[in-house]
Amino acid sequence: MKLSELGEFELIRRITANFPKPPEDVLEGIGDDCAVIRLPDDSVLLVTTDLLIDRKHFISALISPRQLGRKSMIVNLSDIAAMGGFAHSFFVSIAIPPGFDVEYIDEIYSGFRELAVTAGIVLLGGDTTGSETDLTISITLLGRAEKGKFLLRKGAQVGDCVQVSGPLGGSAAGLYMLRTGIPRDIAPALLSTHEEPPLRLATGQMLAGISGITAMIDISDGLLQDLGHICRAGGVGASIDISRIPLPVDLPEFCRSLDLDPTDWMLSGGEDYELCWTVHPDHEQEALRAAFDSGAHQAATIGQITAEQTITAHIKERRIQTDRIGYDHFPRSS
Ligand code: ADP
Ligand code: MG
């Protein structure tokens, strides 16, 4: 069977299905942004891992090694942020093909270090090897959270508000600029979002500390895909008002000048690394204030959780087709 007949998420389900059930101190195993393991003092250990590979997740010719280091860290820190956790330490495994010199690797590590200092975490190990193919970076990150003070993908309730921590679509637009060779000064903010996405650790922590928030995820694969995970985990659906999604600086003007439609990027573009969460309407403003206070100044309510188990997106009365939902490593060929 071809991988594209299954898709990424079915494949993960299939390959992980026949393993023993985790013991009872594992509060969440496979399926959330982090695994959650209860510690003897009732706090929890959070563990997440992500793999980045040249030509798939980044193009080494188009990103500086320092930015690559930063971005590899953000991809992982974002999963800790999505649980409302506190990052603790990390491990780095790296496979280096011929042609990358020592100074290049130094620069990747200076990117790791910048984010490690910002997040207050330490490097505890990893693995180093040569590679016959592409530059590959895998980071495993450990984090902590207090008992009852972390958020999962599951828990969204019908009637909850859907909120996001910031603008969507900027990273996909930045990638488009890189791929098509559009000069940086046309829309610098879009390129920066792609190269140096935001770190929403503090936002996640603030949100995990207030009541009424029912579920959270980070937007790595596009809003529809990632909100889709919240919906599937909660047995609910969502209705999104596209006109309420915060717009990245530079995006409207960029799209106007090139006659492009930003909708797809906002709904399905990946790598914005903003958070998406659901909150009881009584706590809508409190959640927005908490996000704002943590530095997420464009946080907004963008829709509602519905009983019908589909995601619809609309601008005023116009309903947008949402079958292209987000990033899948093995997209169906149909
Ligand atoms: P994220 O995008 O937040 O990093 P993913 O969508 O990649 O999360 O993964 C979803 C879940 O599946 C996570 O719990 C992850 O640890 C798990 N997972 C992904 N790939 C594998 C694999 N090859 N083997 C076991 N578990 C996996
Ligand atoms: Mg995630």
Short mmCIF file of N, CA, C and O in Angstrom, two decimals, residues 64-130:
data_model
loop_
_atom_site.label_atom_id
_atom_site.label_comp_id
_atom_site.label_asym_id
_atom_site.label_seq_id
_atom_site.Cartn_x
_atom_site.Cartn_y
_atom_site.Cartn_z
N SER A 64 19.46 31.05 7.18
CA SER A 64 20.78 31.12 7.81
C SER A 64 20.84 30.01 8.88
O SER A 64 19.82 29.62 9.45
N PRO A 65 22.03 29.48 9.15
CA PRO A 65 22.13 28.40 10.15
C PRO A 65 21.64 28.84 11.54
O PRO A 65 21.06 28.04 12.27
N ARG A 66 21.86 30.10 11.87
CA ARG A 66 21.39 30.58 13.18
C ARG A 66 19.86 30.52 13.24
O ARG A 66 19.26 30.06 14.21
N GLN A 67 19.23 30.97 12.14
CA GLN A 67 17.76 30.91 12.10
C GLN A 67 17.27 29.47 12.11
O GLN A 67 16.25 29.16 12.71
N LEU A 68 17.99 28.60 11.45
CA LEU A 68 17.61 27.18 11.44
C LEU A 68 17.64 26.62 12.86
O LEU A 68 16.74 25.89 13.27
N GLY A 69 18.68 26.99 13.61
CA GLY A 69 18.77 26.55 15.00
C GLY A 69 17.61 27.09 15.83
O GLY A 69 16.98 26.36 16.58
N ARG A 70 17.32 28.36 15.64
CA ARG A 70 16.20 28.97 16.38
C ARG A 70 14.88 28.28 16.05
O ARG A 70 14.09 27.95 16.92
N LYS A 71 14.68 28.08 14.76
CA LYS A 71 13.41 27.51 14.33
C LYS A 71 13.23 26.08 14.83
O LYS A 71 12.14 25.69 15.26
N SER A 72 14.31 25.29 14.79
CA SER A 72 14.23 23.91 15.29
C SER A 72 13.80 23.90 16.75
O SER A 72 13.06 23.03 17.20
N MET A 73 14.28 24.87 17.51
CA MET A 73 13.90 24.96 18.91
C MET A 73 12.45 25.39 19.07
O MET A 73 11.72 24.87 19.92
N ILE A 74 12.03 26.34 18.25
CA ILE A 74 10.66 26.85 18.38
C ILE A 74 9.64 25.76 18.07
O ILE A 74 8.62 25.63 18.76
N VAL A 75 9.93 24.96 17.05
CA VAL A 75 9.03 23.86 16.70
C VAL A 75 8.75 23.00 17.94
O VAL A 75 7.61 22.58 18.18
N ASN A 76 9.78 22.73 18.71
CA ASN A 76 9.62 21.89 19.91
C ASN A 76 9.05 22.67 21.09
O ASN A 76 8.15 22.19 21.78
N LEU A 77 9.57 23.86 21.32
CA LEU A 77 9.07 24.66 22.45
C LEU A 77 7.57 24.94 22.28
O LEU A 77 6.82 25.03 23.24
N SER A 78 7.16 25.05 21.03
CA SER A 78 5.76 25.33 20.74
C SER A 78 4.85 24.20 21.25
O SER A 78 3.72 24.45 21.68
N ASP A 79 5.34 22.97 21.20
CA ASP A 79 4.53 21.86 21.71
C ASP A 79 4.41 21.91 23.24
O ASP A 79 3.39 21.51 23.80
N ILE A 80 5.46 22.39 23.91
CA ILE A 80 5.37 22.59 25.37
C ILE A 80 4.41 23.74 25.65
O ILE A 80 3.56 23.67 26.55
N ALA A 81 4.51 24.81 24.84
CA ALA A 81 3.60 25.95 24.99
C ALA A 81 2.15 25.51 24.84
O ALA A 81 1.26 25.96 25.57
N ALA A 82 1.91 24.59 23.91
CA ALA A 82 0.54 24.14 23.63
C ALA A 82 -0.08 23.40 24.81
O ALA A 82 -1.30 23.25 24.88
N MET A 83 0.76 22.92 25.73
CA MET A 83 0.22 22.25 26.92
C MET A 83 0.16 23.24 28.10
O MET A 83 -0.30 22.89 29.17
N GLY A 84 0.69 24.44 27.91
CA GLY A 84 0.78 25.39 29.02
C GLY A 84 1.93 25.07 29.95
O GLY A 84 1.96 25.48 31.11
N GLY A 85 2.94 24.34 29.45
CA GLY A 85 4.01 23.86 30.31
C GLY A 85 5.20 24.79 30.41
O GLY A 85 5.28 25.81 29.72
N PHE A 86 6.13 24.41 31.28
CA PHE A 86 7.40 25.12 31.47
C PHE A 86 8.50 24.24 30.90
O PHE A 86 8.64 23.08 31.31
N ALA A 87 9.28 24.76 29.95
CA ALA A 87 10.33 23.95 29.35
C ALA A 87 11.46 23.77 30.35
O ALA A 87 11.72 24.64 31.18
N HIS A 88 12.13 22.63 30.27
CA HIS A 88 13.16 22.30 31.27
C HIS A 88 14.51 22.03 30.63
O HIS A 88 15.52 22.60 31.00
N SER A 89 14.57 21.15 29.62
CA SER A 89 15.86 20.76 29.05
C SER A 89 15.64 20.11 27.69
O SER A 89 14.51 19.78 27.34
N PHE A 90 16.74 19.95 26.93
CA PHE A 90 16.58 19.37 25.59
C PHE A 90 17.78 18.53 25.16
O PHE A 90 18.87 18.66 25.70
N PHE A 91 17.51 17.65 24.19
CA PHE A 91 18.51 16.78 23.57
C PHE A 91 18.49 17.07 22.07
O PHE A 91 17.42 17.26 21.51
N VAL A 92 19.67 17.09 21.46
CA VAL A 92 19.74 17.37 20.02
C VAL A 92 20.44 16.23 19.30
O VAL A 92 21.56 15.87 19.65
N SER A 93 19.80 15.67 18.28
CA SER A 93 20.47 14.72 17.40
C SER A 93 20.61 15.36 16.04
O SER A 93 19.65 15.96 15.53
N ILE A 94 21.80 15.23 15.45
CA ILE A 94 22.05 15.92 14.20
C ILE A 94 22.81 14.99 13.24
O ILE A 94 23.74 14.29 13.65
N ALA A 95 22.37 14.93 11.99
CA ALA A 95 23.04 14.15 10.94
C ALA A 95 23.54 15.14 9.89
O ALA A 95 22.74 15.88 9.30
N ILE A 96 24.87 15.17 9.72
CA ILE A 96 25.48 16.23 8.91
C ILE A 96 26.07 15.64 7.62
O ILE A 96 26.98 14.82 7.68
N PRO A 97 25.57 16.07 6.47
CA PRO A 97 26.13 15.57 5.21
C PRO A 97 27.46 16.26 4.89
O PRO A 97 27.78 17.29 5.49
N PRO A 98 28.22 15.70 3.95
CA PRO A 98 29.45 16.36 3.54
C PRO A 98 29.11 17.75 3.01
O PRO A 98 28.02 17.96 2.48
N GLY A 99 30.00 18.69 3.17
CA GLY A 99 29.76 20.00 2.58
C GLY A 99 29.32 21.06 3.59
O GLY A 99 29.29 22.24 3.27
N PHE A 100 28.95 20.62 4.80
CA PHE A 100 28.62 21.60 5.84
C PHE A 100 29.84 21.74 6.75
O PHE A 100 30.31 20.74 7.30
N ASP A 101 30.36 22.96 6.89
CA ASP A 101 31.58 23.09 7.68
C ASP A 101 31.28 23.36 9.15
O ASP A 101 30.13 23.55 9.55
N VAL A 102 32.33 23.36 9.94
CA VAL A 102 32.19 23.47 11.39
C VAL A 102 31.50 24.78 11.78
O VAL A 102 30.63 24.82 12.66
N GLU A 103 31.88 25.87 11.08
CA GLU A 103 31.29 27.17 11.42
C GLU A 103 29.77 27.17 11.20
O GLU A 103 29.02 27.82 11.93
N TYR A 104 29.32 26.44 10.20
CA TYR A 104 27.89 26.34 9.92
C TYR A 104 27.17 25.66 11.10
O TYR A 104 26.14 26.14 11.59
N ILE A 105 27.76 24.56 11.58
CA ILE A 105 27.16 23.83 12.72
C ILE A 105 27.22 24.71 13.97
O ILE A 105 26.26 24.77 14.75
N ASP A 106 28.35 25.44 14.16
CA ASP A 106 28.46 26.40 15.28
C ASP A 106 27.27 27.36 15.27
O ASP A 106 26.68 27.67 16.30
N GLU A 107 26.97 27.86 14.09
CA GLU A 107 25.88 28.84 13.96
C GLU A 107 24.53 28.23 14.29
O GLU A 107 23.68 28.87 14.91
N ILE A 108 24.30 26.99 13.84
CA ILE A 108 23.04 26.32 14.21
C ILE A 108 22.93 26.28 15.74
O ILE A 108 21.90 26.61 16.32
N TYR A 109 24.06 25.91 16.37
CA TYR A 109 24.05 25.80 17.83
C TYR A 109 23.92 27.17 18.51
O TYR A 109 23.38 27.26 19.61
N SER A 110 24.37 28.22 17.85
CA SER A 110 24.16 29.53 18.49
C SER A 110 22.67 29.89 18.41
O SER A 110 22.13 30.53 19.31
N GLY A 111 21.98 29.41 17.37
CA GLY A 111 20.52 29.57 17.31
C GLY A 111 19.84 28.78 18.42
O GLY A 111 18.93 29.28 19.10
N PHE A 112 20.26 27.52 18.64
CA PHE A 112 19.71 26.73 19.75
C PHE A 112 19.90 27.49 21.07
O PHE A 112 19.00 27.57 21.90
N ARG A 113 21.15 28.03 21.23
CA ARG A 113 21.51 28.66 22.50
C ARG A 113 20.65 29.89 22.77
O ARG A 113 20.17 30.10 23.89
N GLU A 114 20.42 30.69 21.73
CA GLU A 114 19.58 31.90 21.92
C GLU A 114 18.22 31.53 22.50
O GLU A 114 17.74 32.15 23.45
N LEU A 115 17.60 30.52 21.89
CA LEU A 115 16.27 30.12 22.36
C LEU A 115 16.34 29.43 23.72
O LEU A 115 15.44 29.59 24.55
N ALA A 116 17.43 28.69 23.93
CA ALA A 116 17.58 28.00 25.22
C ALA A 116 17.67 29.03 26.34
O ALA A 116 17.07 28.88 27.40
N VAL A 117 18.41 30.12 26.09
CA VAL A 117 18.54 31.18 27.10
C VAL A 117 17.17 31.85 27.30
O VAL A 117 16.72 32.02 28.44
N THR A 118 16.49 32.17 26.21
CA THR A 118 15.16 32.80 26.33
C THR A 118 14.21 31.92 27.13
O THR A 118 13.46 32.41 27.98
N ALA A 119 14.23 30.63 26.84
CA ALA A 119 13.27 29.73 27.49
C ALA A 119 13.78 29.23 28.84
O ALA A 119 13.04 28.57 29.57
N GLY A 120 15.05 29.52 29.17
CA GLY A 120 15.61 29.08 30.45
C GLY A 120 15.80 27.58 30.53
O GLY A 120 15.51 26.96 31.55
N ILE A 121 16.29 26.97 29.42
CA ILE A 121 16.46 25.52 29.43
C ILE A 121 17.91 25.15 29.14
O ILE A 121 18.68 25.97 28.64
N VAL A 122 18.25 23.89 29.47
CA VAL A 122 19.64 23.46 29.31
C VAL A 122 19.73 22.28 28.34
O VAL A 122 18.80 21.49 28.21
N LEU A 123 20.88 22.18 27.67
CA LEU A 123 21.16 21.07 26.76
C LEU A 123 21.71 19.91 27.58
O LEU A 123 22.68 20.06 28.31
N LEU A 124 21.09 18.72 27.44
CA LEU A 124 21.49 17.58 28.28
C LEU A 124 22.07 16.41 27.50
O LEU A 124 22.46 15.41 28.08
N GLY A 125 22.09 16.51 26.14
CA GLY A 125 22.66 15.39 25.39
C GLY A 125 22.15 15.38 23.96
O GLY A 125 21.56 16.35 23.48
N GLY A 126 22.41 14.26 23.28
CA GLY A 126 21.98 14.14 21.90
C GLY A 126 22.78 13.08 21.18
O GLY A 126 23.30 12.16 21.80
N ASP A 127 22.89 13.22 19.88
CA ASP A 127 23.67 12.27 19.08
C ASP A 127 24.15 12.99 17.82
O ASP A 127 23.43 13.87 17.30
N THR A 128 25.36 12.63 17.36
CA THR A 128 25.93 13.29 16.18
C THR A 128 26.40 12.23 15.19
O THR A 128 27.06 11.28 15.58
N THR A 129 26.03 12.42 13.94
CA THR A 129 26.44 11.46 12.93
C THR A 129 26.61 12.14 11.58
O THR A 129 26.10 13.25 11.37
N GLY A 130 27.34 11.49 10.67
CA GLY A 130 27.39 11.98 9.30
C GLY A 130 26.12 11.54 8.58
O GLY A 130 25.33 10.75 9.10
#
